[in-house]
Tab-separated table of C-alpha atoms in Angstrom:
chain	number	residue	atom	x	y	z
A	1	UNK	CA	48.384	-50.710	-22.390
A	2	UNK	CA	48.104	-47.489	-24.731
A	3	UNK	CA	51.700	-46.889	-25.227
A	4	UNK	CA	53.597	-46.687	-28.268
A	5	UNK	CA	56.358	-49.495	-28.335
A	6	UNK	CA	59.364	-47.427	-27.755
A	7	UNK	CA	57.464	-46.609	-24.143
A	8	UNK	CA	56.298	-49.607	-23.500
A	9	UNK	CA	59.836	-51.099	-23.491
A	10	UNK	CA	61.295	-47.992	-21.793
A	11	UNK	CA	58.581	-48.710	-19.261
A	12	UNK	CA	59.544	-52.169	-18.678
A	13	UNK	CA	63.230	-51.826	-18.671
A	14	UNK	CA	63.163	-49.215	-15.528
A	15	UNK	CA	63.584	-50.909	-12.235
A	16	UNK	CA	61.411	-50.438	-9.312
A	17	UNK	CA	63.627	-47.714	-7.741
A	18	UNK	CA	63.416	-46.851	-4.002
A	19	UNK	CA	65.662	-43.212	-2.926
A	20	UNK	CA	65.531	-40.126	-1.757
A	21	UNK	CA	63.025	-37.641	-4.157
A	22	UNK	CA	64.427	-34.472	-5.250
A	23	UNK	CA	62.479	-32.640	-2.388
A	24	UNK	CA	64.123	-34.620	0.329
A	25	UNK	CA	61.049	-37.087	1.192
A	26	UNK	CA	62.535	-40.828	0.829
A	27	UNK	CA	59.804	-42.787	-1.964
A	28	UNK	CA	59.514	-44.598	-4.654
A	29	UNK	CA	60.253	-43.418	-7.628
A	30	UNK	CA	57.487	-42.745	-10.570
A	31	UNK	CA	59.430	-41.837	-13.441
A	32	UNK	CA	63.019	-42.554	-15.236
A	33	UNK	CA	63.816	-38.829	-14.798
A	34	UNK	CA	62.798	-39.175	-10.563
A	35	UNK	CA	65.095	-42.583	-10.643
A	36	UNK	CA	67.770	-41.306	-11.640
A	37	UNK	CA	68.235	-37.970	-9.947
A	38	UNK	CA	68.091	-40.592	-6.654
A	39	UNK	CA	71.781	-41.142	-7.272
A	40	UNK	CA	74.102	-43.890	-5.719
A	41	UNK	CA	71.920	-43.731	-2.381
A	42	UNK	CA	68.893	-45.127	-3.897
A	43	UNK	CA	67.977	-49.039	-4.409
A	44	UNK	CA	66.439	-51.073	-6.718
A	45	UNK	CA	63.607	-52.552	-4.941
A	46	UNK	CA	62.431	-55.520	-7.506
A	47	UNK	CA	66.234	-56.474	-8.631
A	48	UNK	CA	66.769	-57.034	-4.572
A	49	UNK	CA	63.618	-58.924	-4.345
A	50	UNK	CA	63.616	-60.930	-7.061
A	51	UNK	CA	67.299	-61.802	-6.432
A	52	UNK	CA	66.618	-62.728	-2.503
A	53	UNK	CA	63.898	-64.856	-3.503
A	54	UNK	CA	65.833	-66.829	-6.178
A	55	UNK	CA	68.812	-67.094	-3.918
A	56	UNK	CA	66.280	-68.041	-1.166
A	57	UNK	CA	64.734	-70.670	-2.800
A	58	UNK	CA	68.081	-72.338	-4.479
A	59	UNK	CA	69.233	-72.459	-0.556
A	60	UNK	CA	65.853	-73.685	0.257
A	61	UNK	CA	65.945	-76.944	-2.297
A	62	UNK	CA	69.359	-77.604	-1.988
A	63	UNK	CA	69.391	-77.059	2.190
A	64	UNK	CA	66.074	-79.582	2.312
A	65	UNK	CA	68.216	-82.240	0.372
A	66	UNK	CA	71.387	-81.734	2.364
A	67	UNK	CA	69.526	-83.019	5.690
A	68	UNK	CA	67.538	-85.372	4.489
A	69	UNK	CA	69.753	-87.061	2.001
A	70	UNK	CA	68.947	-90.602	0.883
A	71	UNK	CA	71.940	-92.136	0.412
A	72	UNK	CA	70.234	-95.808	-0.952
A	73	UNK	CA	66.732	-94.053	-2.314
A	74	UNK	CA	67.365	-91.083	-3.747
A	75	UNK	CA	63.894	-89.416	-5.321
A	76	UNK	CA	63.778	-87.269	-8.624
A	77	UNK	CA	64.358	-84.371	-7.897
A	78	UNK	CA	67.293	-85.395	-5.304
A	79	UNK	CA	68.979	-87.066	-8.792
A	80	UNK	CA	68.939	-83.477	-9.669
A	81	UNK	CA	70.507	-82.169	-6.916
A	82	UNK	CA	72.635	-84.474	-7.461
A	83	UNK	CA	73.787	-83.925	-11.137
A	84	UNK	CA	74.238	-80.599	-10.195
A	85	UNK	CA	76.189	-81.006	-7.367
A	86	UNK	CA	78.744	-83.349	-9.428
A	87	UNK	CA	78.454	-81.195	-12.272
A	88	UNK	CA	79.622	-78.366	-10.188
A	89	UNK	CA	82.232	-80.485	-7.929
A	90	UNK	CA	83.673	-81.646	-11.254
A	91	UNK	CA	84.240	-77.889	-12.901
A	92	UNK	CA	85.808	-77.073	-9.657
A	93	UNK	CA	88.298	-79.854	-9.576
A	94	UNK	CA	89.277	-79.673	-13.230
A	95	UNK	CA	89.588	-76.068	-13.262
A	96	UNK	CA	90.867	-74.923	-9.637
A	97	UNK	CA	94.223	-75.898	-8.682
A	98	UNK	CA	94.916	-74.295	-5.396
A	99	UNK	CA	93.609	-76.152	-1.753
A	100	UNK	CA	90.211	-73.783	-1.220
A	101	UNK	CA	87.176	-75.996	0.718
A	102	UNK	CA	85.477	-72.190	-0.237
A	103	UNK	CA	85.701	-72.250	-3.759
A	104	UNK	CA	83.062	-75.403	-4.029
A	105	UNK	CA	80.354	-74.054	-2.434
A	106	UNK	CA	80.896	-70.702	-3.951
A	107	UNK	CA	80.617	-72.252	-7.080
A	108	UNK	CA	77.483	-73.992	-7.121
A	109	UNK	CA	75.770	-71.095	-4.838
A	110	UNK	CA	76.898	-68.357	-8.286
A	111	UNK	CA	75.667	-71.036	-10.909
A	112	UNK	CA	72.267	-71.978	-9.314
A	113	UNK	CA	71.494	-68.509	-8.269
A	114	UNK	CA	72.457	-66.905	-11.440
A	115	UNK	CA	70.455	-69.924	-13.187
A	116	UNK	CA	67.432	-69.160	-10.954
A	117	UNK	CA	67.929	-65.645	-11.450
A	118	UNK	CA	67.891	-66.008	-15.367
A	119	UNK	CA	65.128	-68.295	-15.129
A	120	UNK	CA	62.945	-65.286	-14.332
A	121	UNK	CA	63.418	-64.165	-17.820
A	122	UNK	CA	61.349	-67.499	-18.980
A	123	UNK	CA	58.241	-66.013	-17.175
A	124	UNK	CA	56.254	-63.988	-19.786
A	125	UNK	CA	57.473	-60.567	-19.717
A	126	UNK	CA	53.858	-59.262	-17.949
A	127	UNK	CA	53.287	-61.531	-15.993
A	128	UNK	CA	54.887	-60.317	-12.935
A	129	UNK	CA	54.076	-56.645	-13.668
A	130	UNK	CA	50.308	-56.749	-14.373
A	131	UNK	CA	50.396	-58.676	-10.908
A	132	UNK	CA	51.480	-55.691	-9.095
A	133	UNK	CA	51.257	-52.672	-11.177
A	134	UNK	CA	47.750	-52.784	-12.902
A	135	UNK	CA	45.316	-54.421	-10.196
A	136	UNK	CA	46.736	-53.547	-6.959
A	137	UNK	CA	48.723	-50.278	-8.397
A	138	UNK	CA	51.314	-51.430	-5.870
A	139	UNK	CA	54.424	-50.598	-8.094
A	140	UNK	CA	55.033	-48.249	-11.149
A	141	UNK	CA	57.950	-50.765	-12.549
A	142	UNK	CA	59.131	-54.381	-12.101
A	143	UNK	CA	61.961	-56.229	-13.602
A	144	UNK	CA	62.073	-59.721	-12.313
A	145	UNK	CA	65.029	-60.325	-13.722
A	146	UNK	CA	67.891	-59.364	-11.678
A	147	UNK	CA	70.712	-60.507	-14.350
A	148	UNK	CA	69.295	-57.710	-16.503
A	149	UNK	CA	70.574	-54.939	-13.746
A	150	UNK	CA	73.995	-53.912	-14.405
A	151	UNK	CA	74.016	-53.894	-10.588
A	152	UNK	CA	73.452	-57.355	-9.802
A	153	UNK	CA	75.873	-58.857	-11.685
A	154	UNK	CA	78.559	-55.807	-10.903
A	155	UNK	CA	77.685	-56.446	-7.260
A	156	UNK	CA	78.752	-60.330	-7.899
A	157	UNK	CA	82.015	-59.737	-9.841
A	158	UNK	CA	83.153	-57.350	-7.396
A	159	UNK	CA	82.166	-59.861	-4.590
A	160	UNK	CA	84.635	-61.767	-6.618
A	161	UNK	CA	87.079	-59.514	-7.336
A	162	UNK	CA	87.012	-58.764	-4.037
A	163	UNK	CA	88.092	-62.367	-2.905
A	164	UNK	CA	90.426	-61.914	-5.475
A	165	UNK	CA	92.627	-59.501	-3.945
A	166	UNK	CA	92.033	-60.967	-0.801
A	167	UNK	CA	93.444	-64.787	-1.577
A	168	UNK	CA	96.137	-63.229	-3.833
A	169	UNK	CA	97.356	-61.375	-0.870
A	170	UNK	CA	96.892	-64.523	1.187
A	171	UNK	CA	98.822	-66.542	-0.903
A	172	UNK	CA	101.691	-64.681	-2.632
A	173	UNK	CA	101.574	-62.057	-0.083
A	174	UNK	CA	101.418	-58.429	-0.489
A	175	UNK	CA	104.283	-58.177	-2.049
A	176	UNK	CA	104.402	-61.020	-4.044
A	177	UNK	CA	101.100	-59.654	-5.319
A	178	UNK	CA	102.727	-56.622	-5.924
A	179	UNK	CA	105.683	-58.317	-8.000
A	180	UNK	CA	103.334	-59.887	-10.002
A	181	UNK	CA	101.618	-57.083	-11.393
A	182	UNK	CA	104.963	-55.618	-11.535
A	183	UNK	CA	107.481	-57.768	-13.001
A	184	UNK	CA	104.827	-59.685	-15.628
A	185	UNK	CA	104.850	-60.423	-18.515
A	186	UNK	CA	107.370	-58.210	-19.855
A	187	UNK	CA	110.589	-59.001	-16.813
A	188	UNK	CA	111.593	-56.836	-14.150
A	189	UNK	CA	113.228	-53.751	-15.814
A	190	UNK	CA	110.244	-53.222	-18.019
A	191	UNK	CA	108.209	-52.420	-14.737
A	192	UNK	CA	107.364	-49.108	-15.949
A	193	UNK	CA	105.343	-51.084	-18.708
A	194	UNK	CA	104.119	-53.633	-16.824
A	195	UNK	CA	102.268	-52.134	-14.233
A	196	UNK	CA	99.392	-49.894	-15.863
A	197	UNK	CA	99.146	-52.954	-18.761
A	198	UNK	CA	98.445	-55.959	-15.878
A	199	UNK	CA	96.655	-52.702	-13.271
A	200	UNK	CA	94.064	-52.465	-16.327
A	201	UNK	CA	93.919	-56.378	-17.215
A	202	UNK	CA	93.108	-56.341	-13.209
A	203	UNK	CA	90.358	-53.980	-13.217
A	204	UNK	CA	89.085	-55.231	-16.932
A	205	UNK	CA	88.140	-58.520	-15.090
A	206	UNK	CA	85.265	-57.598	-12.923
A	207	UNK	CA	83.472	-55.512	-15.525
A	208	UNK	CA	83.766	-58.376	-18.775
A	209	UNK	CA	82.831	-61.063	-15.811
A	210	UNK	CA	79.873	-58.760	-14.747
A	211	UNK	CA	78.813	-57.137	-18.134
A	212	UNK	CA	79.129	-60.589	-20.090
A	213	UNK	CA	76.487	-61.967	-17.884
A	214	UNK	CA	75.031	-58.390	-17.692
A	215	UNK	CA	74.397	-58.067	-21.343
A	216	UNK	CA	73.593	-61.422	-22.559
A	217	UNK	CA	70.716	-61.146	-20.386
A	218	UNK	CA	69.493	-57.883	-21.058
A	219	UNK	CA	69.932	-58.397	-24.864
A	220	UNK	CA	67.408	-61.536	-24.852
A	221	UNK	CA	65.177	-59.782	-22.148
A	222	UNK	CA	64.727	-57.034	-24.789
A	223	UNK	CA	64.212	-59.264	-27.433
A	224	UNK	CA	61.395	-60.475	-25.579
A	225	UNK	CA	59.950	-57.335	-24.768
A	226	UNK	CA	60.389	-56.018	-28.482
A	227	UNK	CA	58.054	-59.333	-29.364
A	228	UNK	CA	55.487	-58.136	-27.347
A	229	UNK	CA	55.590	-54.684	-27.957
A	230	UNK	CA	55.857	-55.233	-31.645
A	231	UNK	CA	53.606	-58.140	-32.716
A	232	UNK	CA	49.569	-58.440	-32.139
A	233	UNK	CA	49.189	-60.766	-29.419
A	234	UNK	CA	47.798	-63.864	-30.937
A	235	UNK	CA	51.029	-64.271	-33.365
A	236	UNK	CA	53.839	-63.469	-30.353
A	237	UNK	CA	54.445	-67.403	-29.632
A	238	UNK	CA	55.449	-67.564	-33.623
A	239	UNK	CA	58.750	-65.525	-32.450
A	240	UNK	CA	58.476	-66.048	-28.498
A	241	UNK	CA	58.452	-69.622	-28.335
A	242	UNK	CA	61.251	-70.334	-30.178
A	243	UNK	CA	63.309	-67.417	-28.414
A	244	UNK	CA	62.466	-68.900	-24.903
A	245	UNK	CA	63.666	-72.516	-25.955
A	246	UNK	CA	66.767	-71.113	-27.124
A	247	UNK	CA	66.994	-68.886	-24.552
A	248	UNK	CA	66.877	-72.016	-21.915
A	249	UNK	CA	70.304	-72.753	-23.476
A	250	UNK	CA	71.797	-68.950	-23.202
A	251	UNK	CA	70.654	-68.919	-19.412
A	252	UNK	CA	72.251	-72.091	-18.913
A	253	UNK	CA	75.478	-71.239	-20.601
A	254	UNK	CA	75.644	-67.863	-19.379
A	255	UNK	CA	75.107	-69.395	-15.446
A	256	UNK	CA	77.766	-71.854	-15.917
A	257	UNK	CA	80.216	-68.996	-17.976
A	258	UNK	CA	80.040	-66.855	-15.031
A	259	UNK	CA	80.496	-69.964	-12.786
A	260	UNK	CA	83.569	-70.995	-14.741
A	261	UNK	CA	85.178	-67.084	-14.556
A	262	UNK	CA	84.580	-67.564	-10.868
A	263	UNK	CA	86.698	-70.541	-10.522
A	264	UNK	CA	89.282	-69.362	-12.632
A	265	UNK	CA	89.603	-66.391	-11.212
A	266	UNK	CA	90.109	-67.871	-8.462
A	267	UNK	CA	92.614	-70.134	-9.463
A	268	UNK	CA	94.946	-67.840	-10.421
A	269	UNK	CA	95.149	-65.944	-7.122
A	270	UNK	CA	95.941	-69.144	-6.199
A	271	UNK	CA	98.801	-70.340	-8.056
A	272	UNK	CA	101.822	-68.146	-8.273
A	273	UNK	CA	103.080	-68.994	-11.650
A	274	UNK	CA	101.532	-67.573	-14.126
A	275	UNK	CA	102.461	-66.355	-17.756
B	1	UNK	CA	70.835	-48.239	-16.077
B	2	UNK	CA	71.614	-46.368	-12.611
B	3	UNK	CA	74.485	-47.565	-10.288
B	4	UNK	CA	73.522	-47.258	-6.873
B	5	UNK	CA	73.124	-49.113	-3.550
B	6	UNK	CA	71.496	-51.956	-5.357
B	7	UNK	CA	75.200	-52.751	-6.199
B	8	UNK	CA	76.225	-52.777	-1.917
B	9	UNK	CA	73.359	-54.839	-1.554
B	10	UNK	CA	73.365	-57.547	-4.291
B	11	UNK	CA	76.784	-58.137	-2.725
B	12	UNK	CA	75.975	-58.857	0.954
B	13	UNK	CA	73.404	-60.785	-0.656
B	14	UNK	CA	75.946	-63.146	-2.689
B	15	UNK	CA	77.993	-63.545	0.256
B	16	UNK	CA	75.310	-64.329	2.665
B	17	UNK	CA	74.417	-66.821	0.107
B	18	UNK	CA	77.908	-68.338	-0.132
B	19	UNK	CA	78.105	-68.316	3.687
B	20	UNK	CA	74.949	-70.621	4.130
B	21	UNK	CA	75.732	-72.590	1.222
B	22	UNK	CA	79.312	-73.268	2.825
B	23	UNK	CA	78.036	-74.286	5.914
B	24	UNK	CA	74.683	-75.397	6.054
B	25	UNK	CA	74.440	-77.066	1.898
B	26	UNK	CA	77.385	-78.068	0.540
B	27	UNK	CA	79.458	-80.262	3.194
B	28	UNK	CA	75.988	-82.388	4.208
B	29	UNK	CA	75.765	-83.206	0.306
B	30	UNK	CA	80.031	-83.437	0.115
B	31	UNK	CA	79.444	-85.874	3.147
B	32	UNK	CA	76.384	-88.076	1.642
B	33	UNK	CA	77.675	-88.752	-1.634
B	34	UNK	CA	81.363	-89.682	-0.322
B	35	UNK	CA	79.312	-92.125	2.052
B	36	UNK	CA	77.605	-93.201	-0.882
B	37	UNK	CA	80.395	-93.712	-3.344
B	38	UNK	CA	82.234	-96.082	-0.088
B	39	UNK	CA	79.509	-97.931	-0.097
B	40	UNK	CA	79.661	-98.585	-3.895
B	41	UNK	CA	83.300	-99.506	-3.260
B	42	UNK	CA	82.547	-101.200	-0.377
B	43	UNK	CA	79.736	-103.389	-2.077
B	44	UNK	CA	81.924	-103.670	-5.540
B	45	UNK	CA	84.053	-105.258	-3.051
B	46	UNK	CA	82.082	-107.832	-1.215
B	47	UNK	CA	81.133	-108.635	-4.226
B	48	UNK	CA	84.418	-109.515	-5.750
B	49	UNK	CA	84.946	-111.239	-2.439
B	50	UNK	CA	81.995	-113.322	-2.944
B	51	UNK	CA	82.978	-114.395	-6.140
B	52	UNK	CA	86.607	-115.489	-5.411
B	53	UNK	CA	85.036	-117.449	-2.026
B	54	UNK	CA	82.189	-119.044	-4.639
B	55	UNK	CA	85.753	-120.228	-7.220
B	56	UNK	CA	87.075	-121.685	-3.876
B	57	UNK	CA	83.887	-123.231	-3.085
B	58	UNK	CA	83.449	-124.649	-6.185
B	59	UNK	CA	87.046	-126.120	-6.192
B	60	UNK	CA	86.410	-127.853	-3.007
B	61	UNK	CA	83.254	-128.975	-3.920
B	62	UNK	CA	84.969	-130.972	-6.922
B	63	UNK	CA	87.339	-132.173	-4.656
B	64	UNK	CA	85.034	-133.559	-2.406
B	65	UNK	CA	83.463	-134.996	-5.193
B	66	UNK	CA	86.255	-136.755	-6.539
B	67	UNK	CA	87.542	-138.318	-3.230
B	68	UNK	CA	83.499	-139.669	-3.294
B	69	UNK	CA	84.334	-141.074	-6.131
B	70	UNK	CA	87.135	-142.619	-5.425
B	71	UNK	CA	86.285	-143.492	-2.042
B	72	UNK	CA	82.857	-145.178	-2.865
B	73	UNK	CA	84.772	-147.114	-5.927
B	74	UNK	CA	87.065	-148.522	-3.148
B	75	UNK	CA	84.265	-149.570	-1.190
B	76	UNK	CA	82.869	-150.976	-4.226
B	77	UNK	CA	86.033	-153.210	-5.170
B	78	UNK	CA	86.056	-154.119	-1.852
B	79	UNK	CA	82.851	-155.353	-1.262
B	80	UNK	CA	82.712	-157.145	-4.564
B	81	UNK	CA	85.922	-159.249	-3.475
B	82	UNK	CA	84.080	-159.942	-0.506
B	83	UNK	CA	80.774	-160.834	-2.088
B	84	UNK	CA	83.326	-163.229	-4.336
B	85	UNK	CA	84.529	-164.537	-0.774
B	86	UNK	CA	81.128	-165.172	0.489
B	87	UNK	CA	80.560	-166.629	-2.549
B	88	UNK	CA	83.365	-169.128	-2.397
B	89	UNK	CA	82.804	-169.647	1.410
B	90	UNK	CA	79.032	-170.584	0.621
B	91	UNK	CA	80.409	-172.955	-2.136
B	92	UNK	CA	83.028	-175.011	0.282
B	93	UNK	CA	80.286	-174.993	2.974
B	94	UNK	CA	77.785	-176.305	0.235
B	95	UNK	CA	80.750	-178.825	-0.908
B	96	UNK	CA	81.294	-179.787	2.960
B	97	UNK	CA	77.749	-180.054	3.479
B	98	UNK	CA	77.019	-181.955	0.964
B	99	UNK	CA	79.921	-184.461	1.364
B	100	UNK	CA	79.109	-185.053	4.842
B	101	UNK	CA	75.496	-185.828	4.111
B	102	UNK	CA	76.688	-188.066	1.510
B	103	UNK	CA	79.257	-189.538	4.327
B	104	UNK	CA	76.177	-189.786	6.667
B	105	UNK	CA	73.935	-191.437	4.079
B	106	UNK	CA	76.519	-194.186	3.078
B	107	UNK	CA	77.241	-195.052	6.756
B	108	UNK	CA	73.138	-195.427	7.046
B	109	UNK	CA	73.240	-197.615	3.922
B	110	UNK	CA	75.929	-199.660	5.394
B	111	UNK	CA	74.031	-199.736	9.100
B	112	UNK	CA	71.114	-200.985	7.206
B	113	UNK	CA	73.280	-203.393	4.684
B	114	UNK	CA	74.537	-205.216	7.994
B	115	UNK	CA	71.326	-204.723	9.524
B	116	UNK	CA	69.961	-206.969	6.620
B	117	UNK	CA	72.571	-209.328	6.350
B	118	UNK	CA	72.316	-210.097	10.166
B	119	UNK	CA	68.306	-210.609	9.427
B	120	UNK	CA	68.765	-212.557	6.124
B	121	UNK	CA	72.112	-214.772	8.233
B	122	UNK	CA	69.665	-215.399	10.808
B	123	UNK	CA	66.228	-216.343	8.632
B	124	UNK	CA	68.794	-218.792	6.598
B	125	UNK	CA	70.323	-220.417	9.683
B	126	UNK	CA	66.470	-220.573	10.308
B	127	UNK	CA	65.634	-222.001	7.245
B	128	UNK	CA	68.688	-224.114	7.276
B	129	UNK	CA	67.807	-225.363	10.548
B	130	UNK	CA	64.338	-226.153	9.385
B	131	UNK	CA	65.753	-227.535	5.949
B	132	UNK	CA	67.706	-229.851	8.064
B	133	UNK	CA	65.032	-230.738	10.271
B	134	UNK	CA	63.242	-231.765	7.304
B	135	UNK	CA	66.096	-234.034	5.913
B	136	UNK	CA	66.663	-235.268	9.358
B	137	UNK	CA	62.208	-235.442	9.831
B	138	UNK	CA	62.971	-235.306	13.037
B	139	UNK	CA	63.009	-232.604	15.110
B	140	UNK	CA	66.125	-230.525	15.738
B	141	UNK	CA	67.245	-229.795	19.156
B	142	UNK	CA	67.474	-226.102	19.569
B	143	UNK	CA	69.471	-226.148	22.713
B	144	UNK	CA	71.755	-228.690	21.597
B	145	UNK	CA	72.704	-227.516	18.367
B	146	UNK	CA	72.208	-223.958	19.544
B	147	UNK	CA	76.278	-223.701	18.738
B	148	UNK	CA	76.155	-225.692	15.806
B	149	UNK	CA	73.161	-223.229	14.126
B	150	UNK	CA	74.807	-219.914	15.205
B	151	UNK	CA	78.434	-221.170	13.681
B	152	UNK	CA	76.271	-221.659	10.503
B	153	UNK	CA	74.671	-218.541	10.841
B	154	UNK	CA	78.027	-216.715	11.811
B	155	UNK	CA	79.782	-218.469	8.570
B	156	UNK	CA	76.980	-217.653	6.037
């Protein structure tokens, strides 16, 4: 590619963006500028892609060793299941309090897709991208890693947040929910106080849960891309290497971090005393 | 860095996910492993089982062993008094046997001894009868001193 660095990563950090053009014809879009006069009513093609097909394939694995599990001979990769299954069964029991069959399954479906999802960023970063965009010339951008849209993982915490509010009502009731944010932590004639402090500690959680994930991801897909962009290609696996091994542990952690807020988040729409 | 519908859409995603994985993964593998960890128990049991029935089996077996023991030492003691009886049986037979041949052999011996003196009382009276005869030289009447020669041979 004959691009300076700072283009090359620009290049490689827009997502494939499907909208409505500025003329009113529906497209793709071929620049930054064209992506982002799209607005809200456009969609990011690859990070919807990339996501369904990680999501797809966890299901897949996990859906093949749910019917056919070997109870005396389990094989290799069913041990894995396995360990993840446990690993996942165990978080939720420590760590969620409240009687939820939901909050299981939720659990291991957020840390295995996320994991997948992150996993993308351990494919070299052009790969995927020469694949479509310099043979075929199907696609001006592709990011295969979902985590590294602020939209996937906003889309997630809110999906969250959203069963948030709905078990806290479920539980406490409305206005027990309402109490809550009212009366806490400073007592019942402090209200006054109380309510924009806990309304913002409400809203705060969605965006850390999302943009923790969010940028954690995006910071070591940009590391990447600044190795290649940066370094002749014959010394990159001096600085990439290393980066990807470590990275193996920050997708890991940040999988089972978002996992984690998840359950606890959950948790405490589920128990009433809190503070 | 735009928000838009990819946000709408990354959510119906995650819950469509959830959904399947709620139904269709995560109570078969719930299900399997529960069965499995039973069975664990359920072996780790039998097992424990089998051990306390092998400790009972074990204590019979000595117990069995020990009646044996005593039991064949009984028969033992018994049949040695009864090899001592046979013993002493065969003996007083033997003794029996042996004084009746004894018995048997004397009253031979004193069949023959009478046997012989009624030979030797007769050849004498013989002899006498012919010793007289020859004192006499004349010939003895048997017939008339039949008497006389058998009161000789009845006296000697």
């Amino acid at each position: 590619m004959a691009a300076t660095p700072a283009e090359y990563i620009r290049h490689h950090l827009q997502n494939l963006t499907f909208g409505q053009h500025a003329d009113g014809s529906w497209g793709l879009a071929h620049s930054a500028l064209e992506a982002k006069q799209m607005g809200f009513i456009a969609i990011h093609v690859d990070t919807m892609c990339w996501s369904i097909i990680t999501g797809v394939l966890f299901l897949w694995i996990f859906r093949k060793f749910a019917r056919n599990f070997s109870i005396d001979k389990p094989g290799h990769v069913q041990s894995v299941v396995e360990i993840i299954f446990e690993f996942v069964n165990n978080s939720v029991k420590t760590s969620f309090h409240g009687r939820n069959s939901l909050i299981a399954p939720l659990s291991l479906t957020v840390f295995c897709w996320i994991f997948m999802m992150n996993l993308m960023d351990l494919i070299p970063v052009d790969f995927i991208p020469y694949l479509v965009f310099e043979k075929p010339g199907i696609a001006h951008y592709m990011k295969i890693v979902p985590t590294t849209d602020v939209n996937a993982t906003f889309g997630m915490a809110l999906s969250v947040f959203a069963l948030f509010l709905y078990y806290s009502i479920k539980v406490k009731g409305l206005g027990g929910f309402i109490a809550e944010i009212a009366f806490h932590p400073f007592g019942k004639k402090l209200f006054f106080v109380n309510i924009p402090l806990e309304t913002i500690s409400l809203l705060s959680r969605p965006l850390s849960h999302s943009l923790r994930l969010f940028g954690n991801m995006f910071a070591g897909e940009l590391i990447f891309l600044l190795i290649t962009a940066l370094l002749p290609f014959w010394i990159q696996w001096l600085l990439s290497v290393p980066w990807a091994i470590f990275h193996i542990l920050v997708i890991t952690l940040q999988a089972y971090i978002f996992m984690m807020l998840t359950i606890v988040y959950l948790s405490m729409a589920h128990s009433s005393s809190q503070h | 860095m735009n928000m838009n519908l990819t946000l709408l859409g990354q959510a119906i995603g995650f819950i469509l996910f959830v959904w399947f994985c709620n139904i269709y993964v995560w109570p078969y593998i719930l299900k399997a492993l529960e069965e499995r960890e039973k069975r664990v128990a359920d072996g780790l049991a039998a097992a424990a089982k089998g051990h306390h029935e092998l400790e009972l089996a074990e204590k019979r077996a000595t117990d069995i062993l020990r009646d044996g023991k005593t039991q064949s030492q009984g028969y033992i003691t018994q049949a040695q008094k009864r090899a001592d009886e046979l013993v002493d049986e065969a003996k007083q037979n033997a003794q029996a046997e042996a004084s009746r041949i004894i018995a048997a052999g004397r009253a031979q011996i004193e069949q023959e001894r009478q046997q012989v003196r009624e030979e030797l009382r007769t050849q004498v009276a013989r002899l006498a009868v012919a010793g007289a005869e020859q004192i006499l030289m004349r010939e003895v009447d048997q017939a008339t001193h039949k008497e006389v020669l058998s009161k000789i041979s009845a006296s000697l």
